[in-house]
Amino acid sequence: MALEAILGTDERVRITDTSSYPYRAIASLLITANDGAQFVGTGWFVSPRTLITAGHCVYVKNSGRPNREGWVKSIQVMPGRNGAALPFGSVTSSRFWTVKGWADTGDESFDYAAIIVPNELGGKVGWFGYGVFPDAVLKDAILNVAGYPVDKKGAEQGTLWHDSRKTAALGSTKVNYEIDTVGGQSGAPAYMIRDGARYVVAVHAYGGVVTNSGTRITAAVMENISAWRS
């Protein structure tokens, strides 16, 4: 299983104005697992207190390390992070949601989750729209993915990177695209702009040789996200 991949030439572009919308609604995540190991990920606000991310960012599955499996201990949420700068501060959460399809079996089709933060930080930064769209709309859509990759070091560590490309393929539970991503961008929003508004259509989670992919927002996924955000 590859989590993210550069496909051909790396076409990611750094976002330097992370205090502007929609980038401030995207958060860098510092994840502490059960065994104390730390990882990075990405999440995006859907309400004042709720972020959406990948399931494997909140619930470790099939790691091969029994002491690491299950719910992570905590996640530090840093919206709009720009390297060492945290323009909106940070908050730490230990309250998460995911679905049984991920927690019980690690099925990639269910790799999505929510982080509930203890304050209304999302009220400061705003949040994304999301929706269920038919293949006829998504097959020609230009998708955007912005997240916090782990391959950036030194002064660029903890910086936000973006790429966009047309949808490559659609499945019932996944959206595939040739957008460049690297580890750490798991959980990032894969969104399109429609009638001037941004709609997340998938939760970025995986990579491959030809395309990268995200968990598609279906009616069932949307129902869970809407329940978690309230």
Coordinates of C-alpha atoms in Angstrom, one line a residue:
M1 CA 0.0 0.0 0.0
A2 CA 1.5 3.4 -1.1
L3 CA 0.0 6.4 0.7
E4 CA 1.1 9.1 -1.7
A5 CA 3.2 9.4 -4.8
I6 CA 4.8 11.9 -7.2
L7 CA 3.7 11.0 -10.7
G8 CA 6.3 12.0 -13.3
T9 CA 7.5 15.6 -12.7
D10 CA 6.7 17.1 -9.3
E11 CA 4.3 19.9 -10.1
R12 CA 3.3 20.9 -6.5
V13 CA 3.4 24.6 -5.8
R14 CA 4.0 26.0 -2.3
I15 CA 1.1 28.2 -0.9
T16 CA 2.8 31.1 0.9
D17 CA -0.4 33.0 1.9
T18 CA -1.9 30.4 4.2
S19 CA -3.9 33.0 6.0
S20 CA -6.2 33.4 3.1
Y21 CA -9.3 31.2 2.4
P22 CA -9.5 28.3 1.5
Y23 CA -5.9 27.5 2.7
R24 CA -6.5 28.7 6.3
A25 CA -9.2 26.1 6.5
I26 CA -6.6 23.3 5.9
A27 CA -4.7 22.1 8.9
S28 CA -1.3 20.5 9.5
L29 CA -1.7 17.6 11.9
L30 CA 0.9 16.2 14.3
I31 CA -0.4 12.8 15.3
T32 CA 0.8 10.9 18.4
A33 CA 0.1 7.2 18.3
N34 CA -0.5 4.8 21.2
D35 CA 3.2 3.8 21.3
G36 CA 4.3 7.5 21.3
A37 CA 5.4 7.4 17.6
Q38 CA 4.6 10.7 15.8
F39 CA 3.3 11.2 12.3
V40 CA 2.1 14.1 10.2
G41 CA -1.2 14.4 8.2
T42 CA -3.6 16.9 6.9
G43 CA -7.2 17.8 7.8
W44 CA -9.8 20.4 6.7
F45 CA -12.6 22.1 8.6
V46 CA -16.3 21.4 7.9
S47 CA -17.7 23.3 10.9
P48 CA -16.4 25.4 13.8
R49 CA -15.2 22.3 15.7
T50 CA -15.0 19.5 13.2
L51 CA -12.2 18.6 10.7
I52 CA -12.3 15.7 8.2
T53 CA -9.2 13.6 7.5
A54 CA -8.2 10.1 6.5
G55 CA -9.2 7.2 8.7
H56 CA -5.6 6.1 9.0
C57 CA -4.7 9.5 10.6
V58 CA -7.0 8.8 13.6
Y59 CA -7.1 5.0 13.8
V60 CA -3.9 3.0 13.0
K61 CA -4.6 -0.3 11.2
N62 CA -2.3 -3.1 10.0
S63 CA 0.9 -1.3 11.1
G64 CA 2.5 -4.6 12.2
R65 CA 3.1 -3.0 15.6
P66 CA 0.5 -4.2 18.1
N67 CA 1.2 -1.4 20.6
R68 CA 0.5 1.2 17.8
E69 CA -2.8 -0.2 16.6
G70 CA -6.2 1.5 17.2
W71 CA -7.1 5.0 18.1
V72 CA -4.2 7.5 18.2
K73 CA -3.6 9.3 21.5
S74 CA -3.8 12.9 20.3
I75 CA -3.6 15.1 17.3
Q76 CA -2.3 18.7 17.3
V77 CA -4.3 20.7 14.8
M78 CA -2.6 23.7 13.2
P79 CA -4.8 25.5 10.6
G80 CA -3.0 27.7 8.0
R81 CA 0.4 26.6 9.2
N82 CA 3.3 28.1 7.3
G83 CA 6.5 26.5 8.5
A84 CA 7.2 27.8 12.0
A85 CA 4.4 30.3 11.8
L86 CA 1.0 29.3 13.2
P87 CA -1.2 32.3 12.2
F88 CA -4.3 30.8 13.9
G89 CA -2.5 29.0 16.7
S90 CA -3.1 25.4 17.4
V91 CA -5.3 23.1 19.4
T92 CA -4.9 19.5 20.5
S93 CA -7.7 16.9 20.3
S94 CA -8.2 13.4 21.6
R95 CA -11.8 13.0 20.3
F96 CA -12.2 11.3 16.9
W97 CA -14.7 9.5 14.8
T98 CA -14.3 6.9 12.0
V99 CA -16.4 4.1 10.5
K100 CA -16.5 0.4 11.2
G101 CA -15.4 -0.3 7.6
W102 CA -12.0 1.2 8.5
A103 CA -11.6 0.4 12.2
D104 CA -12.7 -3.2 11.8
T105 CA -11.2 -4.3 8.5
G106 CA -9.0 -1.5 7.2
D107 CA -10.9 -1.3 4.0
E108 CA -9.5 1.5 1.9
S109 CA -13.0 2.4 0.7
F110 CA -13.8 3.6 4.2
D111 CA -10.6 5.5 4.9
Y112 CA -12.1 8.7 6.3
A113 CA -12.6 10.2 9.7
A114 CA -13.3 13.3 11.8
I115 CA -11.4 15.2 14.5
I116 CA -13.4 17.2 17.0
V117 CA -11.5 20.1 18.5
P118 CA -12.4 21.5 22.0
N119 CA -12.9 25.1 20.7
E120 CA -14.5 26.8 17.7
L121 CA -11.2 27.4 15.8
G122 CA -13.1 26.7 12.6
G123 CA -15.1 29.8 13.2
K124 CA -11.9 31.8 12.7
V125 CA -10.7 30.1 9.6
G126 CA -13.9 29.1 7.8
W127 CA -14.6 25.7 6.4
F128 CA -15.2 23.8 3.1
G129 CA -18.3 22.8 1.4
Y130 CA -18.7 19.2 0.3
G131 CA -21.1 17.2 -1.7
V132 CA -22.1 14.1 -3.7
F133 CA -21.7 14.6 -7.4
P134 CA -22.5 12.2 -10.3
D135 CA -19.8 10.8 -12.6
A136 CA -21.1 13.1 -15.3
V137 CA -19.9 16.1 -13.3
L138 CA -16.8 14.7 -11.8
K139 CA -15.3 13.1 -14.9
D140 CA -14.5 16.5 -16.4
A141 CA -13.8 18.3 -13.1
I142 CA -10.5 20.0 -12.3
L143 CA -9.6 18.8 -8.8
N144 CA -7.3 20.5 -6.3
V145 CA -5.4 18.9 -3.5
A146 CA -3.5 21.0 -0.9
G147 CA -1.8 19.5 2.1
Y148 CA 1.3 19.3 4.3
P149 CA 3.9 16.9 2.8
V150 CA 6.6 15.3 4.9
D151 CA 9.3 15.5 2.2
K152 CA 9.8 19.3 2.8
K153 CA 12.7 19.9 5.1
G154 CA 14.5 22.8 6.7
A155 CA 12.8 26.2 6.2
E156 CA 10.1 24.4 4.2
Q157 CA 9.1 21.9 6.9
G158 CA 5.5 22.3 7.8
T159 CA 4.6 24.2 4.6
L160 CA 1.4 23.9 2.5
W161 CA 1.7 22.6 -1.1
H162 CA -1.0 22.4 -3.9
D163 CA -1.5 20.7 -7.2
S164 CA -4.4 20.5 -9.5
R165 CA -5.4 18.2 -12.4
K166 CA -8.4 16.8 -14.2
T167 CA -10.1 13.7 -12.7
A168 CA -8.3 10.6 -14.1
A169 CA -10.9 7.9 -13.1
L170 CA -13.9 7.3 -11.0
G171 CA -15.0 4.4 -8.9
S172 CA -18.0 3.9 -6.6
T173 CA -15.9 4.6 -3.5
K174 CA -12.8 6.3 -4.9
V175 CA -11.8 9.3 -7.1
N176 CA -8.5 8.9 -8.9
Y177 CA -6.3 11.8 -10.1
E178 CA -2.8 12.5 -11.4
I179 CA -2.2 15.2 -8.7
D180 CA 1.2 15.0 -7.1
T181 CA 1.2 14.2 -3.4
V182 CA 3.6 12.9 -0.8
G183 CA 3.3 11.3 2.7
G184 CA 1.8 13.8 5.1
Q185 CA -0.9 14.9 2.7
S186 CA -3.2 12.1 3.7
G187 CA -6.6 13.6 4.8
A188 CA -6.2 16.6 2.5
P189 CA -9.3 17.8 0.7
A190 CA -9.7 16.9 -3.0
Y191 CA -12.0 19.7 -4.1
M192 CA -13.4 21.3 -7.2
I193 CA -14.6 24.9 -7.8
R194 CA -18.2 25.0 -9.1
D195 CA -20.2 28.2 -9.6
G196 CA -17.5 30.1 -7.6
A197 CA -17.8 27.8 -4.5
R198 CA -15.4 25.0 -3.4
Y199 CA -16.7 21.5 -2.9
V200 CA -14.7 18.7 -1.5
V201 CA -15.5 15.5 -3.4
A202 CA -12.9 13.1 -1.9
V203 CA -10.6 12.7 1.1
H204 CA -7.1 12.2 -0.2
A205 CA -5.6 8.9 1.1
Y206 CA -3.6 6.8 -1.3
G207 CA -1.0 6.8 -4.1
G208 CA -0.2 4.5 -6.9
V209 CA 2.1 4.0 -10.0
V210 CA -0.3 5.8 -12.4
T211 CA -2.7 7.8 -10.2
N212 CA -3.3 8.9 -6.6
S213 CA -6.7 8.7 -5.0
G214 CA -9.1 9.7 -2.3
T215 CA -12.1 8.3 -0.6
R216 CA -15.1 9.5 -2.6
I217 CA -17.8 11.4 -0.9
T218 CA -20.9 9.2 -1.5
A219 CA -24.3 9.6 0.1
A220 CA -23.2 7.4 3.0
V221 CA -20.0 9.3 3.5
M222 CA -21.8 12.6 3.3
E223 CA -24.3 11.4 5.9
N224 CA -21.5 10.6 8.4
I225 CA -19.7 13.9 7.8
S226 CA -22.9 15.8 8.3
A227 CA -23.5 14.0 11.6
W228 CA -20.0 14.6 12.8
R229 CA -20.0 18.3 12.0
S230 CA -23.2 19.0 14.1

